Coordinates of C-alpha atoms in Angstrom, one line a residue:
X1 CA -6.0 -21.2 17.4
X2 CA -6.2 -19.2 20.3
X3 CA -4.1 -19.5 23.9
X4 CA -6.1 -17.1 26.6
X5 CA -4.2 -17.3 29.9
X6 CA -5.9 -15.4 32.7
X7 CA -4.0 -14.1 35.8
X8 CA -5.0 -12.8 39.3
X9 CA -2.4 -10.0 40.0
X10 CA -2.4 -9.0 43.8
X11 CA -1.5 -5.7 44.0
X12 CA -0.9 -5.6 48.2
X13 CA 2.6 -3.9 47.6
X14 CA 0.4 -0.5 47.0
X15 CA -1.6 -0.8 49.5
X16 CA -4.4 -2.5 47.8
X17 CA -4.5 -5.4 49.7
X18 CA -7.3 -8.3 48.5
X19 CA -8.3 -6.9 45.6
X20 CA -6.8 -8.4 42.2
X21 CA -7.0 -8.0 38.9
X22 CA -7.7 -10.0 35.8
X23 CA -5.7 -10.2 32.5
X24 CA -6.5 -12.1 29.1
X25 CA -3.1 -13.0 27.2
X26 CA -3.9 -14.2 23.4
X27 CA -1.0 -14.6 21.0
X28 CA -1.7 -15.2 17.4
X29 CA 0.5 -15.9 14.6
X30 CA 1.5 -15.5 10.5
X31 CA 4.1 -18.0 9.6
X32 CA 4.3 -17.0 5.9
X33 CA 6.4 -19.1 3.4
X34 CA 6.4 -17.8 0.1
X35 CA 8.1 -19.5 -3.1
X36 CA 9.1 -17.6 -6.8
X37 CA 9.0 -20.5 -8.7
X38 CA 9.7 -18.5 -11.8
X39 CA 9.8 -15.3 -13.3
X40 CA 11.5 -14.3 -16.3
X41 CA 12.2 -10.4 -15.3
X42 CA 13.7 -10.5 -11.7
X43 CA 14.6 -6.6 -11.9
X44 CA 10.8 -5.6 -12.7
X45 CA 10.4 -6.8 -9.1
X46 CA 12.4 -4.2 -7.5
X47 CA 10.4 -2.3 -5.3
X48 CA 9.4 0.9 -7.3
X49 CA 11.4 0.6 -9.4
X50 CA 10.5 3.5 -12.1
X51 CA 14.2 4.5 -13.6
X52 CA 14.3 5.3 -17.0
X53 CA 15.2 1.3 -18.5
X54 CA 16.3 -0.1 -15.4
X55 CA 13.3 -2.7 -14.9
X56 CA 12.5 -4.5 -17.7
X57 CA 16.3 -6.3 -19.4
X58 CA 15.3 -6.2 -23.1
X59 CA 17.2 -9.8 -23.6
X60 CA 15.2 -11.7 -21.5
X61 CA 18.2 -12.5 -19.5
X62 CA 17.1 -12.1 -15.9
X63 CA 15.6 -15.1 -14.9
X64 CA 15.7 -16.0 -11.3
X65 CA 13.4 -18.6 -8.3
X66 CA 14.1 -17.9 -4.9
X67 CA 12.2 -18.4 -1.4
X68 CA 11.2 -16.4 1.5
X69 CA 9.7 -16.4 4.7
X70 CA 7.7 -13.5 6.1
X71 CA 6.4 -14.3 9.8
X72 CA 4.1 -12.0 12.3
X73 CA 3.8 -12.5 15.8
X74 CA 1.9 -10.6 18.0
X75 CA 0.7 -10.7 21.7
X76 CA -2.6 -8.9 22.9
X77 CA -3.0 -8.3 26.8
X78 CA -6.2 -6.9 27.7
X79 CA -8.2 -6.3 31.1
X80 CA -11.1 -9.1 31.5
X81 CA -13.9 -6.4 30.4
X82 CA -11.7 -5.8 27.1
X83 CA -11.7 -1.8 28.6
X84 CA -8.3 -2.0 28.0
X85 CA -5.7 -3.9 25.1
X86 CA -2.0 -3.7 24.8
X87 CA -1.0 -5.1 21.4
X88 CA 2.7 -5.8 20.3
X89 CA 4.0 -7.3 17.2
X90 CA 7.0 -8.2 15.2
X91 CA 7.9 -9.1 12.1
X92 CA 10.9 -10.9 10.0
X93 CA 9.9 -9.9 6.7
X94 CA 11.2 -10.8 3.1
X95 CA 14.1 -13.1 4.6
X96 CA 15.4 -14.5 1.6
X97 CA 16.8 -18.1 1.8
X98 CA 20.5 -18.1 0.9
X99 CA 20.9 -14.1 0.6
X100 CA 23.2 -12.4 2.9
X101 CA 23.2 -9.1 4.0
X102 CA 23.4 -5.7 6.1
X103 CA 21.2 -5.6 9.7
X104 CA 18.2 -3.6 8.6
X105 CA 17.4 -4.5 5.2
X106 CA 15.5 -7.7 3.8
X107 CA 17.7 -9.9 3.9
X108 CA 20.2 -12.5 6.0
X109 CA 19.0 -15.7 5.2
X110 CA 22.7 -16.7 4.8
X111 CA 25.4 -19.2 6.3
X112 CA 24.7 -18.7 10.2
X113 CA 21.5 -17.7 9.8
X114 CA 19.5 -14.1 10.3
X115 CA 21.8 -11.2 10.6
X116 CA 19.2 -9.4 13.1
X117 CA 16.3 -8.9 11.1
X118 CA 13.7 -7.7 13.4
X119 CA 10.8 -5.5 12.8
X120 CA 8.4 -4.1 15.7
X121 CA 5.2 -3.7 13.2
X122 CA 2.3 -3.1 15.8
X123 CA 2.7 -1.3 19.5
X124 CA 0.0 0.4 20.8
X125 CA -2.6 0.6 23.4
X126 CA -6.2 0.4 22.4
X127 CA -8.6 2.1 25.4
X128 CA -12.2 2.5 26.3
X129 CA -13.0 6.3 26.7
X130 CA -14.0 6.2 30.2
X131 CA -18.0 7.3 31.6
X132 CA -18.8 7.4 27.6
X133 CA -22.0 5.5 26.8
X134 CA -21.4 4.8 23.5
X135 CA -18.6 2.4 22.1
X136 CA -15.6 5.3 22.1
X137 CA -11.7 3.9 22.2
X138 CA -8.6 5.7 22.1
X139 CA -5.5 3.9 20.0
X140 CA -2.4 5.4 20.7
X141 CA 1.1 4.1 18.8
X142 CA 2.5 2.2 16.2
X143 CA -0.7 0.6 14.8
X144 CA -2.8 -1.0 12.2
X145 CA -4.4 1.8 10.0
X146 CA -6.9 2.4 7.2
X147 CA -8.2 5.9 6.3
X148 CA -9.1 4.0 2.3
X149 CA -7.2 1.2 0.7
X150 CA -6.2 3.6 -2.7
X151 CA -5.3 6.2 0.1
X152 CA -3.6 5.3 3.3
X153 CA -3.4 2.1 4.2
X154 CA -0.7 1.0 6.0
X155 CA 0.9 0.9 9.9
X156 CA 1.6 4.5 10.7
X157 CA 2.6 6.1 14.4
X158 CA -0.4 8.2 15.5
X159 CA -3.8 8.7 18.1
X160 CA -7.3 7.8 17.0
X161 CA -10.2 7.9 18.7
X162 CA -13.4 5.7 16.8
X163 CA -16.5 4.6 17.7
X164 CA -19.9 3.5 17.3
X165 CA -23.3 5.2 17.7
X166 CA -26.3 3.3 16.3
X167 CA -25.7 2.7 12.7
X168 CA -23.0 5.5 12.5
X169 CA -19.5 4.9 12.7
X170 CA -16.4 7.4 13.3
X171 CA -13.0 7.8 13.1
X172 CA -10.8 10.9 13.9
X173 CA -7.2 11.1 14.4
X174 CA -3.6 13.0 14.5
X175 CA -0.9 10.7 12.5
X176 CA 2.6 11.3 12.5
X177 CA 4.8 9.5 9.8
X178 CA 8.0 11.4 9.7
X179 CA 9.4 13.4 12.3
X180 CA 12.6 15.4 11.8
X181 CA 14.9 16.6 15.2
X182 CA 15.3 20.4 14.9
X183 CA 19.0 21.6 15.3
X184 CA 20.0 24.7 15.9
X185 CA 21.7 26.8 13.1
X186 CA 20.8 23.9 10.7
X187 CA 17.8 24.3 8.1
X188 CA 14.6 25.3 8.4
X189 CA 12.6 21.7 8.6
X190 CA 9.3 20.5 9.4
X191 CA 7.7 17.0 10.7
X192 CA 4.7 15.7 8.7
X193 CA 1.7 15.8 10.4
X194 CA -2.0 14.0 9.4
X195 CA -5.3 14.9 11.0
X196 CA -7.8 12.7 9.3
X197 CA -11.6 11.5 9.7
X198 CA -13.3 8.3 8.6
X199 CA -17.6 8.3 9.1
X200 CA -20.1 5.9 7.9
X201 CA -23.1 5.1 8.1
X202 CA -26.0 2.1 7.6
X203 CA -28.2 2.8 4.8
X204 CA -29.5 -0.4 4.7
X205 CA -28.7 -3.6 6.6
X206 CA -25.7 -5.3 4.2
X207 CA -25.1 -1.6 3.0
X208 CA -23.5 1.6 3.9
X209 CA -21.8 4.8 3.0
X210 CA -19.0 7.1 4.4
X211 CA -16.6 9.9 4.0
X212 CA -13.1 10.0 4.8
X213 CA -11.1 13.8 4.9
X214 CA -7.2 14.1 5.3
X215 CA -5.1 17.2 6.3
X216 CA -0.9 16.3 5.8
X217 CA 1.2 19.2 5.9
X218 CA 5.0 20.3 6.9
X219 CA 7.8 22.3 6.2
X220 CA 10.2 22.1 4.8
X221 CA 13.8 22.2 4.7
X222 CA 15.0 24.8 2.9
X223 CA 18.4 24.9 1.2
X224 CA 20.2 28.0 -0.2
X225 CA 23.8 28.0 -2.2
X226 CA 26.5 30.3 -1.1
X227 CA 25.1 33.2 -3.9
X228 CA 21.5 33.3 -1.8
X229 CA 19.6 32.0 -4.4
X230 CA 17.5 28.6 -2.8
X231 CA 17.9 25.1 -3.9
X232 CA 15.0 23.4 -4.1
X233 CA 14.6 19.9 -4.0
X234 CA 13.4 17.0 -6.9
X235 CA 9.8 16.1 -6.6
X236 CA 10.3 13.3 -9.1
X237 CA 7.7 11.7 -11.2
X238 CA 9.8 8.1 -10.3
X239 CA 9.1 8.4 -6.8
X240 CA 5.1 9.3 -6.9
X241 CA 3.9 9.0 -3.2
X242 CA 3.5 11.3 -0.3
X243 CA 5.6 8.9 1.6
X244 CA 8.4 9.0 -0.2
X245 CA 8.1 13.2 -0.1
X246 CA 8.8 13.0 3.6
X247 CA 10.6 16.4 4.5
X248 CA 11.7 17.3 1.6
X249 CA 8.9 19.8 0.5
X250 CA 6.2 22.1 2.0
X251 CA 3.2 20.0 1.9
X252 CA -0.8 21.6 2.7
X253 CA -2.8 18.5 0.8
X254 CA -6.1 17.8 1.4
X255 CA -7.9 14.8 0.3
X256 CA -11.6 14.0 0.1
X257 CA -13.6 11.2 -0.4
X258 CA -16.8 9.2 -1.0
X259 CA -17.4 5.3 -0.3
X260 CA -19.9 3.1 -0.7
X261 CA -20.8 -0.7 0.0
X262 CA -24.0 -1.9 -1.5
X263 CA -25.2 -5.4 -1.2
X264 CA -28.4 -6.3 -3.1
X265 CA -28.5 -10.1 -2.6
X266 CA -26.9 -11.2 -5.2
X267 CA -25.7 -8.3 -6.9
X268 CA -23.1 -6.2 -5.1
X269 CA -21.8 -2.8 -5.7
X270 CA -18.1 -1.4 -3.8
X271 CA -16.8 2.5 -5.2
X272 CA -14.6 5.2 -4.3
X273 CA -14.5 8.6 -5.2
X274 CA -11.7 10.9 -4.0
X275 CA -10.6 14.5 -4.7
X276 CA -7.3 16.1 -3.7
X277 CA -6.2 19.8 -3.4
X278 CA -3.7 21.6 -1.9
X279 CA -0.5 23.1 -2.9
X280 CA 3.2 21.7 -2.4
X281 CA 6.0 24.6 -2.6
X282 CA 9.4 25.0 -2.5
X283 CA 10.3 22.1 -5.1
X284 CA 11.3 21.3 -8.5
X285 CA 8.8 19.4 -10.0
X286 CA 10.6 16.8 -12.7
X287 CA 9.3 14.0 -14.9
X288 CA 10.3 10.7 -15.9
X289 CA 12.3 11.7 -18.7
X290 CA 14.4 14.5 -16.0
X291 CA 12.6 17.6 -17.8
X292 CA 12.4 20.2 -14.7
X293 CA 9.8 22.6 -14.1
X294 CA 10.7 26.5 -13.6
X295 CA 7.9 26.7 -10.9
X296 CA 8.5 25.7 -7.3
X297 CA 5.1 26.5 -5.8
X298 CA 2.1 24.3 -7.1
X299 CA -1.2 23.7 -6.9
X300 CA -2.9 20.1 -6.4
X301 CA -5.9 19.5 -8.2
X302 CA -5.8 15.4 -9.1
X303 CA -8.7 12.6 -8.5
X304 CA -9.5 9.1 -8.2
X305 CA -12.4 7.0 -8.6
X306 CA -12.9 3.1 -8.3
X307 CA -16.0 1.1 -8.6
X308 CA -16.7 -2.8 -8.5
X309 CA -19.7 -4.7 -10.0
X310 CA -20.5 -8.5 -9.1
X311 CA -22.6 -11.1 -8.5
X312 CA -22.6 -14.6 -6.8
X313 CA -23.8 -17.2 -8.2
X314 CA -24.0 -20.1 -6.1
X315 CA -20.5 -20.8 -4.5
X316 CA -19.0 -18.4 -7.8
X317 CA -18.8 -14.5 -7.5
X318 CA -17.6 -12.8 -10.7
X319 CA -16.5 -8.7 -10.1
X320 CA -15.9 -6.5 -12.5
X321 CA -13.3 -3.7 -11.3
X322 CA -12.5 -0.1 -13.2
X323 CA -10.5 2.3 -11.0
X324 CA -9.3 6.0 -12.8
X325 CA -6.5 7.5 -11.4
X326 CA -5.5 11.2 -12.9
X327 CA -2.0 11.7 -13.9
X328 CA -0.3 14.6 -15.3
X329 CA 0.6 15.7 -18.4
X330 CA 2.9 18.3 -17.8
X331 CA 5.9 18.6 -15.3
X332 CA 6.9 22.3 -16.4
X333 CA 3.5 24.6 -15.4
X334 CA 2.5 24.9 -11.7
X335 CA -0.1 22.6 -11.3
X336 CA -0.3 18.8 -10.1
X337 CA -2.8 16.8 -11.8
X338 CA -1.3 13.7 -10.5
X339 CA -3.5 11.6 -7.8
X340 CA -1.2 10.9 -4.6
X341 CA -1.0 7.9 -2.8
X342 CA 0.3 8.2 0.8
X343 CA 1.0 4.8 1.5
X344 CA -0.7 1.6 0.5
X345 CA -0.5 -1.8 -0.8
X346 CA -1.8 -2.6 -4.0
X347 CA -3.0 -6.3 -4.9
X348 CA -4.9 -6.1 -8.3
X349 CA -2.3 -7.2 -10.3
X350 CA -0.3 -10.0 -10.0
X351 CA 2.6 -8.7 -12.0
X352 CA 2.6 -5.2 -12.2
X353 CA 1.4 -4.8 -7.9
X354 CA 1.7 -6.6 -5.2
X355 CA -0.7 -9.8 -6.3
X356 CA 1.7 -12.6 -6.2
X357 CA 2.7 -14.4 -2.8
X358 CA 6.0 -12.8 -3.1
X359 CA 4.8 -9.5 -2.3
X360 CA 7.4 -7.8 -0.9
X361 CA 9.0 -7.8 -4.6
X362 CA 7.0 -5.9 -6.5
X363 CA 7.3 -3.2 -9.6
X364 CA 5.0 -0.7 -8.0
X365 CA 2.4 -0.7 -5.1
X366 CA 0.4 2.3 -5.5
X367 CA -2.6 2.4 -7.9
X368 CA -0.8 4.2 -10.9
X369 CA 2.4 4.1 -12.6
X370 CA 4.9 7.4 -12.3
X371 CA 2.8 10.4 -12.3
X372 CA 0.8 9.2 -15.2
X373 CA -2.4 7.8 -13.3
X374 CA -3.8 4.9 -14.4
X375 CA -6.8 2.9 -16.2
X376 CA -7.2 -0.4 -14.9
X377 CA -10.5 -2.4 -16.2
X378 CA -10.8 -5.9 -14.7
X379 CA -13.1 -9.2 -14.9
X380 CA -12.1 -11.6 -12.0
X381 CA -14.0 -14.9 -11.0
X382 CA -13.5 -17.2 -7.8
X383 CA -15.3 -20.3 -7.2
X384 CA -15.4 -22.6 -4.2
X385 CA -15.0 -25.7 -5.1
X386 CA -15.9 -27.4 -1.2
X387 CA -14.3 -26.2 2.0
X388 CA -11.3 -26.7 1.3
X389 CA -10.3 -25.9 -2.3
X390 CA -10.7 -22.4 -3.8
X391 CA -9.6 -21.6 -7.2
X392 CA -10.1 -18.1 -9.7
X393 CA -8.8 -16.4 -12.5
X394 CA -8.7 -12.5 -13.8
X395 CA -8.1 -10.8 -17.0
X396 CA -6.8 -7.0 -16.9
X397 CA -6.1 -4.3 -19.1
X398 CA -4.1 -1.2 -18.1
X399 CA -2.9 2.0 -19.3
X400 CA -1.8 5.4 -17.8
X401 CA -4.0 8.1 -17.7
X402 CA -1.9 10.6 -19.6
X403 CA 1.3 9.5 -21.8
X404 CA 4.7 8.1 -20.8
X405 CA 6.9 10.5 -23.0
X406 CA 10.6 10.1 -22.9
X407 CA 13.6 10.5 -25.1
X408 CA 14.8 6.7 -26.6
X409 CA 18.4 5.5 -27.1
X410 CA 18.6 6.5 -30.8
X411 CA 17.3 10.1 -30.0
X412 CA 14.2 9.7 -30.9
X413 CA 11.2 11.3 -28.7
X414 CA 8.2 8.6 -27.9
X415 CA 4.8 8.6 -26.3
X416 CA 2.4 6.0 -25.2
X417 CA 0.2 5.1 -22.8
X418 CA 0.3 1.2 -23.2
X419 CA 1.0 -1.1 -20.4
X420 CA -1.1 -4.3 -21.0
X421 CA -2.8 -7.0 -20.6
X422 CA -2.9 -9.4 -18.0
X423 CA -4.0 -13.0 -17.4
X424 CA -3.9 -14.5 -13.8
X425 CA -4.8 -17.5 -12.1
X426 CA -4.8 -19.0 -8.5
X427 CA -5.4 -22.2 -6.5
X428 CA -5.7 -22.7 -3.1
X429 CA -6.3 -25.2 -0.9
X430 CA -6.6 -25.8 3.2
X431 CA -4.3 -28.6 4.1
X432 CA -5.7 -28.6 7.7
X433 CA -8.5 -26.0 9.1
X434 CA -5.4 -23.2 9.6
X435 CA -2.6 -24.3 7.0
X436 CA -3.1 -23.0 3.5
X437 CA -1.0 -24.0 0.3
X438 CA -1.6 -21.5 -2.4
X439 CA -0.1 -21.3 -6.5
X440 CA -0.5 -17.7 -8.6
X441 CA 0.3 -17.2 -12.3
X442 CA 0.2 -14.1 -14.0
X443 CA 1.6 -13.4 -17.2
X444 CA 1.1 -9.4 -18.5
X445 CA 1.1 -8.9 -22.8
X446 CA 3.3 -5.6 -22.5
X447 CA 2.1 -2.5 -24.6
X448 CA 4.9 0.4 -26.1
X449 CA 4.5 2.5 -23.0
X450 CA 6.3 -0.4 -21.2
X451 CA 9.3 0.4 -23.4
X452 CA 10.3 3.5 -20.9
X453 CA 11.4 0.6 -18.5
X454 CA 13.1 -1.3 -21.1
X455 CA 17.0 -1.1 -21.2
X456 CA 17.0 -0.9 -24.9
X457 CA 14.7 2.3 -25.5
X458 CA 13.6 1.7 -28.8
X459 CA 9.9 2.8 -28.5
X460 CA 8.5 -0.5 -28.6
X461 CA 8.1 -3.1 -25.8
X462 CA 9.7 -6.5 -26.3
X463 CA 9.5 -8.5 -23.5
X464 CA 6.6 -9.5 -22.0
X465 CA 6.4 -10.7 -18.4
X466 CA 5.4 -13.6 -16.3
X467 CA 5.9 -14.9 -12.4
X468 CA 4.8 -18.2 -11.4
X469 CA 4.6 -18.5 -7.4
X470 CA 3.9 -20.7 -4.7
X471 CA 2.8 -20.4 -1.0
X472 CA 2.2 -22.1 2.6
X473 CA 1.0 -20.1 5.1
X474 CA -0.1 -21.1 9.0
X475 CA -2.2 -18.3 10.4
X476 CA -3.4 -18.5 13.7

């Protein structure tokens, strides 16, 4: 459902008398109302949360339901040629019914209603490069980005200028996520700063290939105690991102990669493969189990690779998914063989991701767990059943990459790698052409390398975990 309103503006009052000019309004919408029916481990759903025990209560005594809503509105005003678009968005996101709270967090769905919770998630201007022949536009501000789903992808503050020549296809642009105010006298800090490109190519006409590259460096603060000697600060295994690094490190990382989109008819092939190198210094590299490095300069040498397989078979399409993510196996030399996310949204899983309707509560949203990297091998099928139902299920198994060692409550030292496997199914169904009512099960068979997130530490994993959820959305 689209509203386009188009206005003649005369602009007489500078001297531009008779002339006008046309504007196209269109406002869209994502009323999203999500229900947690059930889940019998509310604190694995804690956003990132990696502590050692502090996800997972080993007596099965955190139980919870709640609802949410989770609406997008957005307004895009463009000239009549489309040469030039203003977009502007804002969210209410994760608005709990019932929950009360502080102005700027999820919450305030209390007595009296919303508490302010307003989020501007899209502003930005979105240009034509002027006297260029080819399709060149300039986006400037907060908006919509995608540099490669296991990557970056996620609204960031930044310039990009893409475009279209033929059958090739471009991307370059300066991001900036984090900014810090110098001060005089005060430490020596650094803003983080992105210069990326995205290009692809046709190689046939369902298929094509591209390569994405990524620059994000700073500097950055450096503290020093009153002997001389510096402070450096945590680069923890529990908080595994580039996001969440922000200013506290020096950062030179560089990231490389290969896609590819192959469509043979029936048969279907989608894979990444990405390299990162670099170096981050002055910080103290330390694990999940609080085991500190004595390095504080270190090199980056960590991959990932993804690939799906499919086919469709009349209205079914089965996919089978493997993605390898490279963890690390030691937090005490100098070198990182961890893969870093910068900031994205994972979906694979239902319960260990961001799969479920709920997905602002989630365990983790990056494509590994910790520092440890990841195997995740995956059969999913979908089938249309007529236009308006939809229904599918997946099975997954999942491990890290390289061991989960820590030190249990009796002492004792354990290892695994274990985290499970996973059963999920879906339904969906149109209840008119723009109003969708959607149910998701998962339920994950947890493996001993799930114990680290147990309260109980005992080098085995007790409690396996399930969500059952519910959803109506009106997207328009």
């Amino acid at each position: 459902m689209k509203k386009t309103l188009t206005v003649a503006a005369i602009v007489s009052s500078i001297g531009l008398a008779g002339s006008a000019m046309a504007v196209d309004f269109a406002f869209h919408g994502d009323l999203n109302n999500r229900f947690n029916v059930y889940t019998n481990h509310a604190e694995f759903l804690v956003g990132d949360h990696f502590a050692k025990g502090g996800a997972i209560n080993a007596d099965d005594t955190v139980d919870d339901s709640w609802a949410e809503i989770k609406y997008r509105l957005w307004t895009e005003v463009s000239s009549d040629n489309n040469n030039v678009k203003g977009v502007y968005a804002v969210e209410i996101g994760g608005l709990e019914f019932g929950k009360s709270g502080s102005v700027g967090k999820s919450v305030g769905g209390s007595y009296s209603g919303d508490g302010v919770n307003i989020e501007t998630r899209w502003a930005y201007l979105d240009m034509q490069i002027p006297g260029v022949s080819d399709k060149m536009r300039l986006k400037t501000g907060l908006q919509p980005f995608n540099l490669n789903k296991y990557f970056w992808k996620e609204t960031v503050m930044g310039m990009n200028l893409d475009g279209q020549s033929g059958d090739f296809g471009y991307v370059v642009g300066w991001e900036r996520p984090y900014r810090v105010d110098a001060k005089t006298g005060g430490s020596e800090v650094g803003d983080v700063d992105a210069f990326i490109g995205n290009f692809s190519f046709k190689v046939m006409d369902s298929s094509k290939m591209g390569f994405f590259a990524s620059y994000i460096g700073n500097d950055s603060a450096e503290l020093y105690g009153e002997d001389g000697a510096r402070d450096y600060n945590s680069m923890k295994a529990t908080s595994w991102s580039i996001k969440s690094f922000k200013d506290q490190f020096d950062l030179d990382i560089y990231t490389l990669g290969l896609t590819g989109n192959f469509d043979f008819g029936s048969v279907f092939v989608d894979g990444d493969l990405i390299y990162q190198g670099g170096s981050i210094d002055n910080a103290q590299y330390v694990d999940q189990d609080g085991v500190s490095s004595t390095a504080s300069d270190y090199d980056v040498n960590s991959f990932f690779g993804h690939v799906d397989v499919g086919t469709k078979v009349g209205a079914t399409k089965i996919t089978g998914t493997y993605w390898y993510s490279s963890g690390d196996d030691d937090a005490t030399d100098d070198e990182v063989n961890a893969f870093l996310a910068t900031d994205v949204d994972m979906t694979a899983s239902m319960i260990i991701m961001e799969g479920m309707q709920t997905d602002d509560d989630y365990f983790t949203e990056r494509p590994y767990i910790l520092d440890k990297g990841m195997h995740l091998f995956k059969i999913a099928a979908d089938t249309k059943v007529n236009d308006k139902l939809k229904v599918g299920g997946a099975l997954l198994y999942m491990m890290t990459a390289e061991d989960i060692t820590y030190t249990g409550a009796n002492g004792m030292d354990y290892s695994d790698d274990g985290v499970g496997t996973e059963l999920n199914a879906y339904v969906k169904y149109k209840l008119y052409p723009d109003v969708t009512l959607s149910m998701n099960f998962g339920y994950l068979f947890t493996e001993d390398g799930m114990d680290y997130f147990e309260s109980d530490l005992d080098g085995s994993a007790d409690e396996d975990i399930y969500s059952l959820c519910a959803g109506l959305r009106f997207k328009f």
